[in-house]
Amino acid sequence: MNLAGGVSSCPMPLLKLGCVFRSSVTTLYPTASLTQMSLVCFQIQKLCDRVASSTLLDDRRDAVRALKSLSKKYRLEVGIQAMEHLIHVLQTDRSDSEIIGYALDTLYNVISNDLEEEEQEENLAKQVDDLGSQFTEIFIKQQENVTLLLTLVEEFDFHVRWPGVKLLTSLLKQQGPQVQQIILVSPMGVSRLMDLLADSREVIRNDGVLLLQQLTKSNAAIQKIVAFENAFERLLDIITEEGNSDGGIVVEDCLLLLQNLLKNNNSNQNFFKEGSYIQRMKPWFEVGDDNCGWSAQKVTNLHLMLQLVRVLVSPTNPPGATSSCQKAMFHCGLLQQLCTILMATGVPADILTETINTVSEVIRGCQINQDYFASVNAPSNPPRPAIVVLLMSMVNERQPFVLRCAVLYCFQCFLYKNQKGQGEIVSTLLPSTIDATGNSVSAGQLLCGGLFSTDSLSNWCAAVALAHALQENATLKEQLLRVQLATSIGNPPVSLLQQCTNILSQGDKIDRRGSKVQTRVGLLMLLCTWLSNCSIAVTHFLHNPANIPFLTGQIAENLGEEEQLVQGLCALLLGISIYYNDNSLENYRKEKLKQLIEKRIGRENFIEKLGFISKHELYSRAAQKPQPSFSSPDHMMFDHEFTKLVKELEGVISKAIYKSSEEDKKEEEVKKTLEQHDNIVTHYKKVIREQDQELEELKQQVNTLKSQNEQLQATVTQQVSQIQQHKDQYNLLKVQLGKDTQHHNSHGETFQMNGIQVEEVSKLKEELEEWRNKHELLQGQLREKDSVIEKLKSSQLEMGTTEQSSQTSKSGGLELNNELQKELETLRSQIQLQSTEISKLQTENQKLQLMNSAADPVLGDSGTTATKNPEAEGRLLQEVKELKSEVKALSEEKASLKQHLDSSNSTVAILQDQKSKLQQEVAESKKEQDDLLVLLADQDQKLSALKNKLKELGEPVEDEDDIESGDQGDDDEDGEEEEQD
C-alpha cells in the first residue's frame, strides 16, 4: 500500500502526526523493512474500514479487538488511522460493554507513555518525543470526548469502568491543566470521579486514587471540590483498612493524594482540622518496642505520614491555622506519639530525622507544645531531658549531617517565641545553677562544649543555637555576660564573651576539621545577635582593647572570596558596636569609632564590605525558609533568623556611619526623648492594663448584678401576679359581702341566717381544732405502736404469719371496739332514763313549790288554819327535803356518768387509732408481698432463660416441678389472703 495514501486518508487533525510518521519510519522501526510497514499500515486500514462500515456488531468488535492487539507495538500507526473510528465506537456502541472496553484499551495504549519494561528496552530508540502528548491534544480538542469518557467511567461494568479510569489518568498525565479545566466545567465531573473511591473492586478503587492524584495536582478549585466530596473520610478509611503504616502501595498513593489536597490549600487544611481528622492520624505513629527490620514500604509510608503532619503545621501557613493545628495535635496525643518515636530505639535514621523535623514544626511558636517538649525525658538511666539527648547528637561529629541539621532546627523551633525556654537554657550556664557534682550534663554545657570544639560544624551549630537562646531577649543577653569559663588550670576564668572573641581572633591558628570559615561565621553571628539592641553587651565588648583593632584589621585587608563573608560580618559587628553604643567608654565613643573607620577603612569600603553579606548566594538560600537545609556541611553558613537581623540592621548602620557628631547628638536627644516617651507610654500602658483589669472585674460584677436583678425581677413579677390574684379574690369576697349586707339591711331574717352561718363556721372551726388535737394524740400513739410493729416484724419469718397476725390483731381490735360501742350505748340509755327521771322530779318539785307558795298566804291570813295543821306542814317540809336530796344525788350520779362517758369516748378514739394503724400495717405487708412476688417472677424468668441457654448448649437440666408447684401453692395462699383482706 502507498504510505502517503494511508496518511492522506486520515482526518485533518492527524496530518501533523502523519508527517512525523512518514519521516521517521526508518528511525522508529530500523529492523523492519518498508514493505513490512506497508503491510502493517494496510492491515490497520482494513480494520478501520471494517469498524466504520460493518453493520454487524460482531464484525466491528473483532476489528476493534485486532486494533487493540496491534496498538501496543504499532502505537503511532494505530493512533493516526484508528483514533477517530474508536471515538465513534464509544459514541455509537454504548450498549455493548465488550467493544467499548476494547476501544478504551486501544486508546489507552496509543496515548499512554507507560510501557512495560521489556517494551521500553526494545522500543527505547523508537519512541518519538511527545507522542502521547500529541495524541492527547488531538483527543481533547473536542471537549465532548472527555465528557463522553466521564459518562463511561460512571458505568459499573468492570470492562468499561477500569479502562476508562486508566485512559482518563493517562490524559491527565499528558495534558493535565487542559483536561482539569474540561472536567471542572463539566456538570458533576469531579463528583463522578469521587465515586471511584467507593467501588468495592480494589483494582478500580486503587486506580481511582491514582486518577485523583493527577486530577488534583496544582488546581486549588478541584482540590476544594474533592475535599468537600468527603475525600478525607474515604481516604482515611482506606488507609485504616490497609493497615496504616504497615500497608502497601495503596497507603502510599492515598497519602500522596492527601498531600495534594492539603499542601498550600488553607481552606482544605481548615476543613481537615474542623472535621477532627487530625485525631485519626494518631494511630499512624504507633510503633512497637521492636523496631528492627522495617520494610522499605513501611519506611516510605511513615515518611509520607510525617510529611503530611508537616503540611498542616508548616511555617509558611497562616499563623492562626498553624496554631490551631498544633493545639489539636497536642490535645489528641499526636505530639506525644511523635515524641515516643523520637526517643525509641531501632528507628531507621531517615525516619528519625524526619520525625525530629516534624516535632520541630509541631512545637514551633506554640507555648503549650514547647512546654510539653521540655518535659519529655529519654528512657535512659538516669533519665535525661530529650533536649539534652538531641543536643548531644548535634555536637557529635560522628552523627549524620542531616540528623544534626534536624536537631538544630528542633532546638530553634523550641526557642522560637519562647522566652521561658530561652531562660531555662541560659540558666544552665549561670554560676548559681551549674551542677557542682558533675553528675548530669546540661544543655548550656553541651552548647559551650560544641562552641569550643575542634569540629567546625559543631562550632557553627552551637553558636547558632546559643544565638537563638538570646533572640529578642535583652534580659538574657545581659545575664549571659555573667557566664565565666575556666580555660585552663591555674589561669583565671574568662567571660563567655571574651572567650568567643579570643577564638575569633585566633582564626586559622587552631587546627579544625571542616570549613575554615565556618567557625568564624558562626561566632560572628552569635556576637552580632548578642550585641544587637543591648548597650551593656556592646560596652563589655568594647572594654577589651583588642577587639576593635581586630575588626578593623579584618575589614581593611584584601582577602579572597572565601574571606569576604568574614569581612562583611566583621563590618556588621563593628557597625552594631557603633549603632548601639551608649558612649560610656571615652576611648570608644561613636564619633571616635567612625573616625577610625574613615581613617583605617574608608566609609565607602566599609559599606561595600557590609554589602557582601546580603549579596552572598548562601544568604539568599537561608532567607527562604526557617529549616536549615544544606546540600553539604560546607554550605552551612547562614541562619534564617540571622538573615532577618542583617536585613534590619544593614540600612541603619549605613546611615549611622555617615552621620555627623551634631546629628548624633540630635539623635541621642531624640533617643532620650523617645525613651522618655516610651517610659511614659509604658507607664500609661500599665495604668491602662490595671484599668482594664478593674474594668473586667466591674464587668463581672455588673454581670452578676444583672443576673441577680433578673432573678429578683422574676420574683417580683411572680409576687405581683400573686398579689393581683389575692386582690381579685378580695374584691370578689368584698362584692359578695356587700350583697350580703344589703340583703341584711332589707331583710332581718336573712341577717339571722347569716348569723346562723357564722355560728356554723365557728362550730366547724372548733371541730377542726378538736380533730387536730386528736390527730396529734394519734401521732403519739402511732409512734408507740411503731416500736411494737418492729418487734412483730422481727418475730415474723414468713409473709403468711405476718398477714395472719395482722388479721388477728385487726379482728381483736374490732371485737373490742364493738364491745365498747355496746357499753357506750347502754350508758347513754341509762343517762337518758335518769335524765327523764330527773326532769319528772323537777316538775314535781316545781308543783310542790307552787303549792307551798299558795299555802303561805292562807296561813298568813288565817293563823288558826296554821295552828290547826302543824303535822301536815311538817310532812310537806320533810318531803321537800327528801326530794332535794334525791335531786342532788341524781345530779351527782349524772356527773359521774358523764365522766365515764368521756373516758369511754377517749378509749374508743384510741381503739380507732389502733385500728387504722393495723390497717396501715396490713397494707404495707401487702405491698411487701407484692414486691416479693415481682422479684420471684423476675427470678423465674431469668431461671427459665438460663435453662433455655443451657439446653441450647447441650447441658442436662433437671426439672424442678416440685419446687415450682410449691411456689405456686404459696402464690395461691397469698392470693386467698389478699381476697380476704
JSON list of N, CA, C and O in Angstrom, two decimals, residues 314-316 361 364 405 408-409 412-413 416 468 621-630 638-641 644:
[
{"chain": "A", "resi": 314, "resn": "SER", "atom": "N", "xyz": [3.11, 23.78, 58.74]},
{"chain": "A", "resi": 314, "resn": "SER", "atom": "CA", "xyz": [4.24, 24.41, 58.08]},
{"chain": "A", "resi": 314, "resn": "SER", "atom": "C", "xyz": [4.35, 25.88, 58.47]},
{"chain": "A", "resi": 314, "resn": "SER", "atom": "O", "xyz": [3.33, 26.58, 58.61]},
{"chain": "A", "resi": 315, "resn": "PRO", "atom": "N", "xyz": [5.58, 26.40, 58.65]},
{"chain": "A", "resi": 315, "resn": "PRO", "atom": "CA", "xyz": [5.73, 27.83, 58.98]},
{"chain": "A", "resi": 315, "resn": "PRO", "atom": "C", "xyz": [5.22, 28.76, 57.89]},
{"chain": "A", "resi": 315, "resn": "PRO", "atom": "O", "xyz": [4.96, 29.94, 58.17]},
{"chain": "A", "resi": 316, "resn": "THR", "atom": "N", "xyz": [5.04, 28.26, 56.67]},
{"chain": "A", "resi": 316, "resn": "THR", "atom": "CA", "xyz": [4.53, 29.10, 55.59]},
{"chain": "A", "resi": 316, "resn": "THR", "atom": "C", "xyz": [3.02, 29.23, 55.62]},
{"chain": "A", "resi": 316, "resn": "THR", "atom": "O", "xyz": [2.46, 30.06, 54.90]},
{"chain": "A", "resi": 361, "resn": "GLU", "atom": "N", "xyz": [8.32, 21.43, 63.88]},
{"chain": "A", "resi": 361, "resn": "GLU", "atom": "CA", "xyz": [7.29, 22.33, 63.37]},
{"chain": "A", "resi": 361, "resn": "GLU", "atom": "C", "xyz": [5.99, 22.21, 64.17]},
{"chain": "A", "resi": 361, "resn": "GLU", "atom": "O", "xyz": [5.20, 23.16, 64.18]},
{"chain": "A", "resi": 364, "resn": "ARG", "atom": "N", "xyz": [6.81, 24.63, 67.11]},
{"chain": "A", "resi": 364, "resn": "ARG", "atom": "CA", "xyz": [7.34, 25.96, 66.77]},
{"chain": "A", "resi": 364, "resn": "ARG", "atom": "C", "xyz": [6.32, 27.05, 67.08]},
{"chain": "A", "resi": 364, "resn": "ARG", "atom": "O", "xyz": [5.24, 27.11, 66.50]},
{"chain": "A", "resi": 405, "resn": "CYS", "atom": "N", "xyz": [21.47, 18.62, 61.39]},
{"chain": "A", "resi": 405, "resn": "CYS", "atom": "CA", "xyz": [20.67, 19.77, 60.92]},
{"chain": "A", "resi": 405, "resn": "CYS", "atom": "C", "xyz": [19.25, 19.72, 61.50]},
{"chain": "A", "resi": 405, "resn": "CYS", "atom": "O", "xyz": [18.70, 20.74, 61.90]},
{"chain": "A", "resi": 408, "resn": "LEU", "atom": "N", "xyz": [19.30, 20.76, 65.14]},
{"chain": "A", "resi": 408, "resn": "LEU", "atom": "CA", "xyz": [19.43, 22.22, 65.25]},
{"chain": "A", "resi": 408, "resn": "LEU", "atom": "C", "xyz": [18.10, 22.91, 64.97]},
{"chain": "A", "resi": 408, "resn": "LEU", "atom": "O", "xyz": [17.71, 23.84, 65.68]},
{"chain": "A", "resi": 409, "resn": "TYR", "atom": "N", "xyz": [17.38, 22.43, 63.95]},
{"chain": "A", "resi": 409, "resn": "TYR", "atom": "CA", "xyz": [16.07, 23.00, 63.63]},
{"chain": "A", "resi": 409, "resn": "TYR", "atom": "C", "xyz": [15.09, 22.79, 64.78]},
{"chain": "A", "resi": 409, "resn": "TYR", "atom": "O", "xyz": [14.30, 23.68, 65.13]},
{"chain": "A", "resi": 412, "resn": "GLN", "atom": "N", "xyz": [15.93, 25.26, 67.49]},
{"chain": "A", "resi": 412, "resn": "GLN", "atom": "CA", "xyz": [15.49, 26.60, 67.09]},
{"chain": "A", "resi": 412, "resn": "GLN", "atom": "C", "xyz": [13.98, 26.75, 67.25]},
{"chain": "A", "resi": 412, "resn": "GLN", "atom": "O", "xyz": [13.49, 27.78, 67.75]},
{"chain": "A", "resi": 413, "resn": "CYS", "atom": "N", "xyz": [13.22, 25.72, 66.85]},
{"chain": "A", "resi": 413, "resn": "CYS", "atom": "CA", "xyz": [11.75, 25.78, 66.98]},
{"chain": "A", "resi": 413, "resn": "CYS", "atom": "C", "xyz": [11.33, 25.77, 68.44]},
{"chain": "A", "resi": 413, "resn": "CYS", "atom": "O", "xyz": [10.33, 26.39, 68.81]},
{"chain": "A", "resi": 416, "resn": "TYR", "atom": "N", "xyz": [11.74, 29.33, 69.60]},
{"chain": "A", "resi": 416, "resn": "TYR", "atom": "CA", "xyz": [11.08, 30.37, 68.82]},
{"chain": "A", "resi": 416, "resn": "TYR", "atom": "C", "xyz": [9.90, 30.95, 69.61]},
{"chain": "A", "resi": 416, "resn": "TYR", "atom": "O", "xyz": [8.96, 30.24, 69.98]},
{"chain": "A", "resi": 468, "resn": "HIS", "atom": "N", "xyz": [19.99, 31.70, 69.15]},
{"chain": "A", "resi": 468, "resn": "HIS", "atom": "CA", "xyz": [18.53, 31.60, 69.25]},
{"chain": "A", "resi": 468, "resn": "HIS", "atom": "C", "xyz": [18.07, 31.69, 70.70]},
{"chain": "A", "resi": 468, "resn": "HIS", "atom": "O", "xyz": [16.94, 32.12, 70.96]},
{"chain": "A", "resi": 621, "resn": "ARG", "atom": "N", "xyz": [19.72, 31.65, 50.05]},
{"chain": "A", "resi": 621, "resn": "ARG", "atom": "CA", "xyz": [19.11, 30.34, 50.34]},
{"chain": "A", "resi": 621, "resn": "ARG", "atom": "C", "xyz": [18.58, 30.27, 51.77]},
{"chain": "A", "resi": 621, "resn": "ARG", "atom": "O", "xyz": [17.48, 29.78, 52.02]},
{"chain": "A", "resi": 622, "resn": "ALA", "atom": "N", "xyz": [19.38, 30.78, 52.71]},
{"chain": "A", "resi": 622, "resn": "ALA", "atom": "CA", "xyz": [18.97, 30.71, 54.12]},
{"chain": "A", "resi": 622, "resn": "ALA", "atom": "C", "xyz": [17.76, 31.59, 54.40]},
{"chain": "A", "resi": 622, "resn": "ALA", "atom": "O", "xyz": [16.98, 31.31, 55.31]},
{"chain": "A", "resi": 623, "resn": "ALA", "atom": "N", "xyz": [17.59, 32.67, 53.62]},
{"chain": "A", "resi": 623, "resn": "ALA", "atom": "CA", "xyz": [16.47, 33.59, 53.87]},
{"chain": "A", "resi": 623, "resn": "ALA", "atom": "C", "xyz": [15.15, 33.04, 53.38]},
{"chain": "A", "resi": 623, "resn": "ALA", "atom": "O", "xyz": [14.09, 33.59, 53.71]},
{"chain": "A", "resi": 624, "resn": "GLN", "atom": "N", "xyz": [15.14, 31.93, 52.63]},
{"chain": "A", "resi": 624, "resn": "GLN", "atom": "CA", "xyz": [13.90, 31.43, 52.04]},
{"chain": "A", "resi": 624, "resn": "GLN", "atom": "C", "xyz": [12.98, 30.76, 53.05]},
{"chain": "A", "resi": 624, "resn": "GLN", "atom": "O", "xyz": [11.78, 31.00, 53.06]},
{"chain": "A", "resi": 625, "resn": "LYS", "atom": "N", "xyz": [13.53, 29.92, 53.92]},
{"chain": "A", "resi": 625, "resn": "LYS", "atom": "CA", "xyz": [12.67, 29.19, 54.87]},
{"chain": "A", "resi": 625, "resn": "LYS", "atom": "C", "xyz": [13.43, 28.94, 56.17]},
{"chain": "A", "resi": 625, "resn": "LYS", "atom": "O", "xyz": [14.67, 28.91, 56.19]},
{"chain": "A", "resi": 626, "resn": "PRO", "atom": "N", "xyz": [12.71, 28.75, 57.28]},
{"chain": "A", "resi": 626, "resn": "PRO", "atom": "CA", "xyz": [13.37, 28.60, 58.59]},
{"chain": "A", "resi": 626, "resn": "PRO", "atom": "C", "xyz": [14.20, 27.34, 58.72]},
{"chain": "A", "resi": 626, "resn": "PRO", "atom": "O", "xyz": [15.19, 27.33, 59.44]},
{"chain": "A", "resi": 627, "resn": "GLN", "atom": "N", "xyz": [13.80, 26.26, 58.04]},
{"chain": "A", "resi": 627, "resn": "GLN", "atom": "CA", "xyz": [14.51, 24.99, 58.24]},
{"chain": "A", "resi": 627, "resn": "GLN", "atom": "C", "xyz": [15.89, 25.05, 57.59]},
{"chain": "A", "resi": 627, "resn": "GLN", "atom": "O", "xyz": [16.02, 25.38, 56.41]},
{"chain": "A", "resi": 628, "resn": "PRO", "atom": "N", "xyz": [16.94, 24.73, 58.36]},
{"chain": "A", "resi": 628, "resn": "PRO", "atom": "CA", "xyz": [18.29, 24.69, 57.76]},
{"chain": "A", "resi": 628, "resn": "PRO", "atom": "C", "xyz": [18.44, 23.46, 56.88]},
{"chain": "A", "resi": 628, "resn": "PRO", "atom": "O", "xyz": [18.49, 22.33, 57.36]},
{"chain": "A", "resi": 629, "resn": "SER", "atom": "N", "xyz": [18.50, 23.67, 55.57]},
{"chain": "A", "resi": 629, "resn": "SER", "atom": "CA", "xyz": [18.66, 22.56, 54.63]},
{"chain": "A", "resi": 629, "resn": "SER", "atom": "C", "xyz": [19.82, 22.90, 53.72]},
{"chain": "A", "resi": 629, "resn": "SER", "atom": "O", "xyz": [19.77, 23.87, 52.95]},
{"chain": "A", "resi": 630, "resn": "PHE", "atom": "N", "xyz": [20.87, 22.11, 53.82]},
{"chain": "A", "resi": 630, "resn": "PHE", "atom": "CA", "xyz": [22.09, 22.37, 53.07]},
{"chain": "A", "resi": 630, "resn": "PHE", "atom": "C", "xyz": [22.51, 21.08, 52.37]},
{"chain": "A", "resi": 630, "resn": "PHE", "atom": "O", "xyz": [22.35, 19.98, 52.91]},
{"chain": "A", "resi": 638, "resn": "PHE", "atom": "N", "xyz": [24.73, 30.46, 56.91]},
{"chain": "A", "resi": 638, "resn": "PHE", "atom": "CA", "xyz": [23.80, 31.46, 57.44]},
{"chain": "A", "resi": 638, "resn": "PHE", "atom": "C", "xyz": [22.59, 30.79, 58.08]},
{"chain": "A", "resi": 638, "resn": "PHE", "atom": "O", "xyz": [22.15, 29.71, 57.66]},
{"chain": "A", "resi": 639, "resn": "ASP", "atom": "N", "xyz": [22.07, 31.48, 59.08]},
{"chain": "A", "resi": 639, "resn": "ASP", "atom": "CA", "xyz": [20.85, 31.05, 59.76]},
{"chain": "A", "resi": 639, "resn": "ASP", "atom": "C", "xyz": [19.70, 31.94, 59.31]},
{"chain": "A", "resi": 639, "resn": "ASP", "atom": "O", "xyz": [19.89, 33.15, 59.06]},
{"chain": "A", "resi": 640, "resn": "HIS", "atom": "N", "xyz": [18.52, 31.37, 59.24]},
{"chain": "A", "resi": 640, "resn": "HIS", "atom": "CA", "xyz": [17.36, 32.10, 58.73]},
{"chain": "A", "resi": 640, "resn": "HIS", "atom": "C", "xyz": [17.05, 33.34, 59.58]},
{"chain": "A", "resi": 640, "resn": "HIS", "atom": "O", "xyz": [16.82, 34.44, 59.04]},
{"chain": "A", "resi": 641, "resn": "GLU", "atom": "N", "xyz": [17.04, 33.19, 60.90]},
{"chain": "A", "resi": 641, "resn": "GLU", "atom": "CA", "xyz": [16.74, 34.33, 61.77]},
{"chain": "A", "resi": 641, "resn": "GLU", "atom": "C", "xyz": [17.82, 35.41, 61.68]},
{"chain": "A", "resi": 641, "resn": "GLU", "atom": "O", "xyz": [17.53, 36.60, 61.80]},
{"chain": "A", "resi": 644, "resn": "LYS", "atom": "N", "xyz": [17.23, 37.86, 58.86]},
{"chain": "A", "resi": 644, "resn": "LYS", "atom": "CA", "xyz": [16.28, 38.93, 59.22]},
{"chain": "A", "resi": 644, "resn": "LYS", "atom": "C", "xyz": [17.00, 40.06, 59.95]},
{"chain": "A", "resi": 644, "resn": "LYS", "atom": "O", "xyz": [16.72, 41.25, 59.72]}
]
